[in-house]
PDB file of C-alpha atoms in Angstrom:
ATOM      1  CA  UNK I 277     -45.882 -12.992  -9.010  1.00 53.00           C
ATOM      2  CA  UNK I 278     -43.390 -14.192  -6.379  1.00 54.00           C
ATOM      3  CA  UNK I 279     -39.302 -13.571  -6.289  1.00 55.00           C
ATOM      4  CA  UNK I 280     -37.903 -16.183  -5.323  1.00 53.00           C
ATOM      5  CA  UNK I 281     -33.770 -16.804  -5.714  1.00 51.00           C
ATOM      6  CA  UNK I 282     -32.576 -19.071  -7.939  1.00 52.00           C
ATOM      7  CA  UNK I 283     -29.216 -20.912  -7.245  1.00 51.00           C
ATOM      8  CA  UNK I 284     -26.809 -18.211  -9.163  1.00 51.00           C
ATOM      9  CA  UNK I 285     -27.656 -15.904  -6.287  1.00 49.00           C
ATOM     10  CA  UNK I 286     -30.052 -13.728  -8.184  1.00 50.00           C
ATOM     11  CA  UNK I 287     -33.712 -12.663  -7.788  1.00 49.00           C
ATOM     12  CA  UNK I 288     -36.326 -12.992 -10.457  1.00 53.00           C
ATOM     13  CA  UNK I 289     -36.570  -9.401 -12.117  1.00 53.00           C
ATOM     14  CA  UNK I 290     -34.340  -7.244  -9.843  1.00 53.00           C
ATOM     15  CA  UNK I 291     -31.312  -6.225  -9.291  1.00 54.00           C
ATOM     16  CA  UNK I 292     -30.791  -6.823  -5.588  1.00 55.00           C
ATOM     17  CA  UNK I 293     -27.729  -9.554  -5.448  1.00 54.00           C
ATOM     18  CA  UNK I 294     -29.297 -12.230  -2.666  1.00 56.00           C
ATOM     19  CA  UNK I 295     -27.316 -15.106  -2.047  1.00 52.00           C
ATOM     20  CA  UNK I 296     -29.051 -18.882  -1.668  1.00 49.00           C
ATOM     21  CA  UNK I 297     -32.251 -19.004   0.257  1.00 51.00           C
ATOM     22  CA  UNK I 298     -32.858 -15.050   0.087  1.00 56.00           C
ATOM     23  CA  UNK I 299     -30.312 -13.788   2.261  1.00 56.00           C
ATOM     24  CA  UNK I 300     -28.337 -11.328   1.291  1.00 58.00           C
ATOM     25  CA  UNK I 301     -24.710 -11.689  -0.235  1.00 56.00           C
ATOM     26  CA  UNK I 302     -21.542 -10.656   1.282  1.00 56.00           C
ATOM     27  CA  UNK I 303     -18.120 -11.669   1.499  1.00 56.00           C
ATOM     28  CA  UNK I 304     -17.458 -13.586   4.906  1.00 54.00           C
ATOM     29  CA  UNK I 305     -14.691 -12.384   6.039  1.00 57.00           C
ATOM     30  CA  UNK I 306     -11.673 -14.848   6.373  1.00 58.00           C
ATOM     31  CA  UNK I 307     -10.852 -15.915  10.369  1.00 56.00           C
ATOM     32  CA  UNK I 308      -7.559 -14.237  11.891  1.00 61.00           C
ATOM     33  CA  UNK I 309      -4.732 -16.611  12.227  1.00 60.00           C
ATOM     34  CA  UNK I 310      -3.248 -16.002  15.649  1.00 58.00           C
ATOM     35  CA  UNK I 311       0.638 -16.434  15.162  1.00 56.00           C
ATOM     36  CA  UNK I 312       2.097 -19.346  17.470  1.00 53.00           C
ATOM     37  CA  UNK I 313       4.810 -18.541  20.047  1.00 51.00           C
ATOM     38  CA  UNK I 314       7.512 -20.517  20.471  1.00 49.00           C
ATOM     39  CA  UNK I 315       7.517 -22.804  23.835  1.00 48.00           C
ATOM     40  CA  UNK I 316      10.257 -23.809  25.900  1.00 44.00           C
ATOM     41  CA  UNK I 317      10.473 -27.083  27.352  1.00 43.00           C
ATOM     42  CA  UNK I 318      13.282 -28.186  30.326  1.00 47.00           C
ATOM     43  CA  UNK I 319      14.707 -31.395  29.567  1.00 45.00           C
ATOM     44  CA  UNK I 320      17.376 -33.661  31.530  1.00 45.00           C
ATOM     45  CA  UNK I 321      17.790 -32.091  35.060  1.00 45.00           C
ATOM     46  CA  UNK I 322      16.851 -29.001  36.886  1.00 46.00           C
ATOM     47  CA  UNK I 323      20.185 -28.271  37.631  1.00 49.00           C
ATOM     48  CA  UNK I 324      21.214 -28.631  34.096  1.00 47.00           C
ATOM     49  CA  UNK I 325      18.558 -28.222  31.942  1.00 44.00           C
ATOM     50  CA  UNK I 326      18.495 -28.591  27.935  1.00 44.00           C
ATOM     51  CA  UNK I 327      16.419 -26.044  26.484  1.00 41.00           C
ATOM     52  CA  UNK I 328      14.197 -27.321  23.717  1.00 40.00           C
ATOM     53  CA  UNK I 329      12.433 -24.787  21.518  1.00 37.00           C
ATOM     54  CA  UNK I 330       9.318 -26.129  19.776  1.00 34.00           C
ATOM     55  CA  UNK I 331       9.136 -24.497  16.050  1.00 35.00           C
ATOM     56  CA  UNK I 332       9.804 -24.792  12.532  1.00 34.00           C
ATOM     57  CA  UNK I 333      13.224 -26.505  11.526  1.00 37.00           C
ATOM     58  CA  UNK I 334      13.759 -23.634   9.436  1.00 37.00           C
ATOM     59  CA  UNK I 335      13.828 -21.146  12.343  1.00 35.00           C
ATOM     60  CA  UNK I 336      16.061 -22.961  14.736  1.00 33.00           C
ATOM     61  CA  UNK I 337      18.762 -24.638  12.592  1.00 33.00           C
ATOM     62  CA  UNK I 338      20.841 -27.141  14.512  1.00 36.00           C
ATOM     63  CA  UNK I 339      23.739 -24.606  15.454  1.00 35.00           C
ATOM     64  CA  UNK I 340      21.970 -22.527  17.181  1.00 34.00           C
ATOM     65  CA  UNK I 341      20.293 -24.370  19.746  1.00 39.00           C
ATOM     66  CA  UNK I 342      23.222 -26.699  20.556  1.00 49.00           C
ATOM     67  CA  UNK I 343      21.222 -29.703  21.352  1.00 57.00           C
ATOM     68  CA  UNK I 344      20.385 -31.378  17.342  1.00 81.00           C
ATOM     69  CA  UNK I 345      18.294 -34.129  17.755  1.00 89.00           C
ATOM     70  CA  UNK I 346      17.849 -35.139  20.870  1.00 93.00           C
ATOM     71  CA  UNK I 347      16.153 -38.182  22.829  1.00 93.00           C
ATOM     72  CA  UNK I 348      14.936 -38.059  26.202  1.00 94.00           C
ATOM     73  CA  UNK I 349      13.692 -40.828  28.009  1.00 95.00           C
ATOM     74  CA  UNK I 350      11.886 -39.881  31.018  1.00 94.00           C
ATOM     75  CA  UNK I 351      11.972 -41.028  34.646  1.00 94.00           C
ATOM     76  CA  UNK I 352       9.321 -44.025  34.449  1.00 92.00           C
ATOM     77  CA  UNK I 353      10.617 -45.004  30.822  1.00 94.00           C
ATOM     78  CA  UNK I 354      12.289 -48.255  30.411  1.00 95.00           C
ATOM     79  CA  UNK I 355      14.358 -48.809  26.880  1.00 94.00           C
ATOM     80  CA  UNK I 356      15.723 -52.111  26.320  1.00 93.00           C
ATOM     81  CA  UNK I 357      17.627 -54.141  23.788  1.00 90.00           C
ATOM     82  CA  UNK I 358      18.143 -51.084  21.534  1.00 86.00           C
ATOM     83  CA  UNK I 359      20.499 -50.078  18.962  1.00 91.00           C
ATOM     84  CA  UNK I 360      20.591 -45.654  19.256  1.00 91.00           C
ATOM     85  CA  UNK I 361      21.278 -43.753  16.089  1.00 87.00           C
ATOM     86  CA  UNK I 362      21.711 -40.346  14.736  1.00 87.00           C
ATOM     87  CA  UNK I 363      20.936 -39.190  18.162  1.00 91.00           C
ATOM     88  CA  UNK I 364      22.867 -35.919  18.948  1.00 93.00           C
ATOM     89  CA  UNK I 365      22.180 -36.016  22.317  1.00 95.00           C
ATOM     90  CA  UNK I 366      20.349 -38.767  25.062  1.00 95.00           C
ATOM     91  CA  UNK I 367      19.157 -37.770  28.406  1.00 96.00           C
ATOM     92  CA  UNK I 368      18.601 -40.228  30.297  1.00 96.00           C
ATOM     93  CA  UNK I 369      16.001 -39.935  33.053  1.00 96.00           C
ATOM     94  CA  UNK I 370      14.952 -43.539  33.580  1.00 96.00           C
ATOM     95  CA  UNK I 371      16.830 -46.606  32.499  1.00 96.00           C
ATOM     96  CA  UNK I 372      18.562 -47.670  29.272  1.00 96.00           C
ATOM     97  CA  UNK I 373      20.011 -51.169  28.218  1.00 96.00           C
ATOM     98  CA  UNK I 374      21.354 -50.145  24.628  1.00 95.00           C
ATOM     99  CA  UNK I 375      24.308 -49.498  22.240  1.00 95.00           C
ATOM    100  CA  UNK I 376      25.154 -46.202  21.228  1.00 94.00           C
ATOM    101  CA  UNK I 377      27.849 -43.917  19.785  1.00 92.00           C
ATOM    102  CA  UNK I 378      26.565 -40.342  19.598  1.00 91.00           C
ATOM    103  CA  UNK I 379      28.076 -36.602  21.134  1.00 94.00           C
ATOM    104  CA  UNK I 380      26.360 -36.367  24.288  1.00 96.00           C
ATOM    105  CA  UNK I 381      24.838 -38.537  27.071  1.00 96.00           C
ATOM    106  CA  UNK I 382      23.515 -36.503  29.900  1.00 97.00           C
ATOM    107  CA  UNK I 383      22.658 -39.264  32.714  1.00 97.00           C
ATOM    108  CA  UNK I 384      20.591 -37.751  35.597  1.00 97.00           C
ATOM    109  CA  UNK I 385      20.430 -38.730  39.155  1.00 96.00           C
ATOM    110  CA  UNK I 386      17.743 -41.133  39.271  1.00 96.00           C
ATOM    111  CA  UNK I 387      18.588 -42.431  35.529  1.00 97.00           C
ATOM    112  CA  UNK I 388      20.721 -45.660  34.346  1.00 97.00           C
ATOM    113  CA  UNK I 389      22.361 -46.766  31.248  1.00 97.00           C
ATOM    114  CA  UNK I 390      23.419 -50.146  30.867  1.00 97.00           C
ATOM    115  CA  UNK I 391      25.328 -50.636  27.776  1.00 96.00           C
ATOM    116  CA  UNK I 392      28.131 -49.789  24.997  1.00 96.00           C
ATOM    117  CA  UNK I 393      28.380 -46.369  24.262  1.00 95.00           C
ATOM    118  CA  UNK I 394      30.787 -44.303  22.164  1.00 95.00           C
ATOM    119  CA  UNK I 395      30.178 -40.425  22.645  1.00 95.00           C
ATOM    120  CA  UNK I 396      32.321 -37.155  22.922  1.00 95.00           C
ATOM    121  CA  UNK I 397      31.280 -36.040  26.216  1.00 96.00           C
ATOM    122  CA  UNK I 398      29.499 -38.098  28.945  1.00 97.00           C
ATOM    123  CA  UNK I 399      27.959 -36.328  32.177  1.00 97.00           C
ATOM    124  CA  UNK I 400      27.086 -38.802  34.811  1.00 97.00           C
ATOM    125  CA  UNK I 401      24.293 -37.526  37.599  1.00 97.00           C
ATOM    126  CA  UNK I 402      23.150 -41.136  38.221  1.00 97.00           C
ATOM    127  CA  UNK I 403      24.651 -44.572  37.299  1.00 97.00           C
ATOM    128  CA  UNK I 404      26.689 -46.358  34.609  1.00 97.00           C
ATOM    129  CA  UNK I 405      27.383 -49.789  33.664  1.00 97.00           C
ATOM    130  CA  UNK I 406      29.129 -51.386  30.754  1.00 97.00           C
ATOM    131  CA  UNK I 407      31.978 -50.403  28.155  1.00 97.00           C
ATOM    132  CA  UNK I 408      31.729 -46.069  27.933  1.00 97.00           C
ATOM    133  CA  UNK I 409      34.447 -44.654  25.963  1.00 96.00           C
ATOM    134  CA  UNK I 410      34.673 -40.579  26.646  1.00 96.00           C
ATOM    135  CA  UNK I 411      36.337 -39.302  23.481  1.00 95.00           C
ATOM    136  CA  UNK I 412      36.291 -35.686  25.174  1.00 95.00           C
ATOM    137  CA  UNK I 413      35.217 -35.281  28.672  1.00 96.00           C
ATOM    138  CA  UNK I 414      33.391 -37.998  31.260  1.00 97.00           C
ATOM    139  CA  UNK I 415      31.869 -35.884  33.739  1.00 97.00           C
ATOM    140  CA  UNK I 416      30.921 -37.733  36.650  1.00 97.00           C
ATOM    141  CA  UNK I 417      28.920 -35.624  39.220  1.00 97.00           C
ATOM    142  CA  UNK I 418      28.868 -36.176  42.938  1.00 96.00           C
ATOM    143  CA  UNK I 419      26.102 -38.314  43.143  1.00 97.00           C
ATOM    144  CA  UNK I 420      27.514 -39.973  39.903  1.00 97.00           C
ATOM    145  CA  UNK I 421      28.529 -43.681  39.782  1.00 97.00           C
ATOM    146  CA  UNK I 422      30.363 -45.775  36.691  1.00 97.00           C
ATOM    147  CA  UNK I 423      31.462 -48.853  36.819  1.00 97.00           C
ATOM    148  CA  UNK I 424      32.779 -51.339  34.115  1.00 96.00           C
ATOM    149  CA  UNK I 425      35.103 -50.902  31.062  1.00 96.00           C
ATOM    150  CA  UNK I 426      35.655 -46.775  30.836  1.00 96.00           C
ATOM    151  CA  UNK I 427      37.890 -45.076  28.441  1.00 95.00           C
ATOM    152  CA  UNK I 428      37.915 -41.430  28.340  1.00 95.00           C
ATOM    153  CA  UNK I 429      39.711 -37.839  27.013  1.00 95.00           C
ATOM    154  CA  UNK I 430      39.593 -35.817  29.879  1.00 95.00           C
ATOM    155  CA  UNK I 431      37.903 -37.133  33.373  1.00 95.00           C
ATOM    156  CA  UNK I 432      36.678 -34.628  36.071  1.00 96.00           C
ATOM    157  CA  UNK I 433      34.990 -36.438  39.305  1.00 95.00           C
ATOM    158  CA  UNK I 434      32.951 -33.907  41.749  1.00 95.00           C
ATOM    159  CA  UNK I 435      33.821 -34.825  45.242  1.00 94.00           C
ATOM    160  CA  UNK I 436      31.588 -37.860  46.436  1.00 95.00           C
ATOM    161  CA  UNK I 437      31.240 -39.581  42.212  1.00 96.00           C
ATOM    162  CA  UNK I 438      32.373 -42.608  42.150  1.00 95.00           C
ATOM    163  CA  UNK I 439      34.301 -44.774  39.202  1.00 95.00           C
ATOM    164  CA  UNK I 440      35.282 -48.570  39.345  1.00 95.00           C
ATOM    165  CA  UNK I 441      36.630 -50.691  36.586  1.00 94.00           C
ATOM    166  CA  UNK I 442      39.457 -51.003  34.103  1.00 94.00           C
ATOM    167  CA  UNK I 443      40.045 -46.940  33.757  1.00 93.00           C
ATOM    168  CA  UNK I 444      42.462 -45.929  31.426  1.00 93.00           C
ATOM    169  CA  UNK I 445      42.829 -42.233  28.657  1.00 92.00           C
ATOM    170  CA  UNK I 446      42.502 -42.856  25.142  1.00 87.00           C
ATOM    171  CA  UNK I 447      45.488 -40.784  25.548  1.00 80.00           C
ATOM    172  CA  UNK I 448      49.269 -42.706  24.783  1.00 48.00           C
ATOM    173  CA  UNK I 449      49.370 -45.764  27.310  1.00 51.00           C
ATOM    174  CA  UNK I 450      52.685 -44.901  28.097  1.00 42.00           C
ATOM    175  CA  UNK I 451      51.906 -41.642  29.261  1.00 49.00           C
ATOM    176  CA  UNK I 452      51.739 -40.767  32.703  1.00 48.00           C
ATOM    177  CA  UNK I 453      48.598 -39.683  34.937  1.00 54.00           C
ATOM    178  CA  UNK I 454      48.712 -36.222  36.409  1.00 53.00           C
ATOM    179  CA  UNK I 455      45.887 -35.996  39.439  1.00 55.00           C
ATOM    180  CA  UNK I 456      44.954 -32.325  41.032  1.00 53.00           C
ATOM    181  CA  UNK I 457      42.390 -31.846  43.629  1.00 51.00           C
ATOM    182  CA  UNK I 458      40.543 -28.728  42.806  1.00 53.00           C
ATOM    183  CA  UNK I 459      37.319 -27.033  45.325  1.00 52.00           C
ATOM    184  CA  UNK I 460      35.621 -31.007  46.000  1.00 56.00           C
ATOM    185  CA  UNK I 461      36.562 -31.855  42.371  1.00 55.00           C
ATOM    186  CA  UNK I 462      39.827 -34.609  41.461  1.00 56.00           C
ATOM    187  CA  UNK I 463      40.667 -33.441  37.820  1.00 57.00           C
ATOM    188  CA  UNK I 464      42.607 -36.632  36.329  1.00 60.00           C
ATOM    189  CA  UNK I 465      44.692 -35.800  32.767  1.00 53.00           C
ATOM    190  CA  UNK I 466      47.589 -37.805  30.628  1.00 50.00           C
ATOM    191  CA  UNK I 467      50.635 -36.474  30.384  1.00 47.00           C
ATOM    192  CA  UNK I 468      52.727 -37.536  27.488  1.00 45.00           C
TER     193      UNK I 468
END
């Protein structure tokens, strides 16, 4: 008489454990996981860059990498018409016609933003137009240029930026303008 399996995995008569079709059974052994390394991506400009760690929320809470969420829009991007929100920080590589009111806007050289924003600290690389209000700090590098309605904290303008518009601090009106020239940068800050 012939053995052949049956579908439990055992022969006719003996007691040899074969699997299905005859073969014999053993545990396949489960594939290794390989573990995934973090990557680190530069964002905004190479003189500046943002570093952006790709992982799990839970291992880089928001505190420790400084950026929170962040949106970049890259050199050949065009965003109009928009309305930005719970956006920690925008870097702005391309061009941007939007509203926004935020903690950082990084502009780079060959970016633009077109626009309303609101934000704790600008820094300007390329060009700004429209209504920016600097709560902190408007940075505006030397190949920076702004133009339009800009209110600001504290203003420091590298040698060669450029700002044009109706400038005033968020600081008392009344007060008084102090201006210091400091290694190619004019530091501007209200004095009460």
């Amino acid at each position: 008489m012939l053995k052949t399996p049956d579908f439990t995995g055992k022969s006719d008569g003996s007691n040899n454990s074969r699997g299905l079709f005859g073969r014999p059974s053993s545990p396949m052994p489960a594939p290794a996981q390989k573990p995934v390394a973090p990557q680190t991506l530069p964002i905004g400009d190479t003189a500046n860059p943002i570093p952006a760690t790709l992982s799990t929320p839970a291992a880089q809470p928001k505190a420790e990498t400084g950026v929170g969420n962040c949106l970049l829009v890259g050199p050949d991007v065009k965003l109009k018409g928009a309305e930005i929100l719970d956006c920690d920080t925008l870097v702005v590589e391309g061009r941007v016609e939007a509203t926004m009111d935020s903690h950082i806007i990084r502009i780079a050289e060959q970016g633009t933003f077109c626009g309303t924003v609101s934000i704790d600290t600008a820094e300007i690389h390329g060009s700004f137009e429209g209504e920016l209000t600097a709560r902190n700090q408007l940075v505006i590098h030397a190949t920076g240029r702004v133009t339009g309605k800009i209110r600001y904290g504290k203003i420091l303008i590298e040698e060669g930026g450029q700002i044009c518009g109706d400038i005033q601090s968020t600081a008392a009106s009344t007060s008084s303008l102090a201006v210091k020239a400091e290694s190619g940068m004019v530091v501007i800050a209200a004095r009460a």
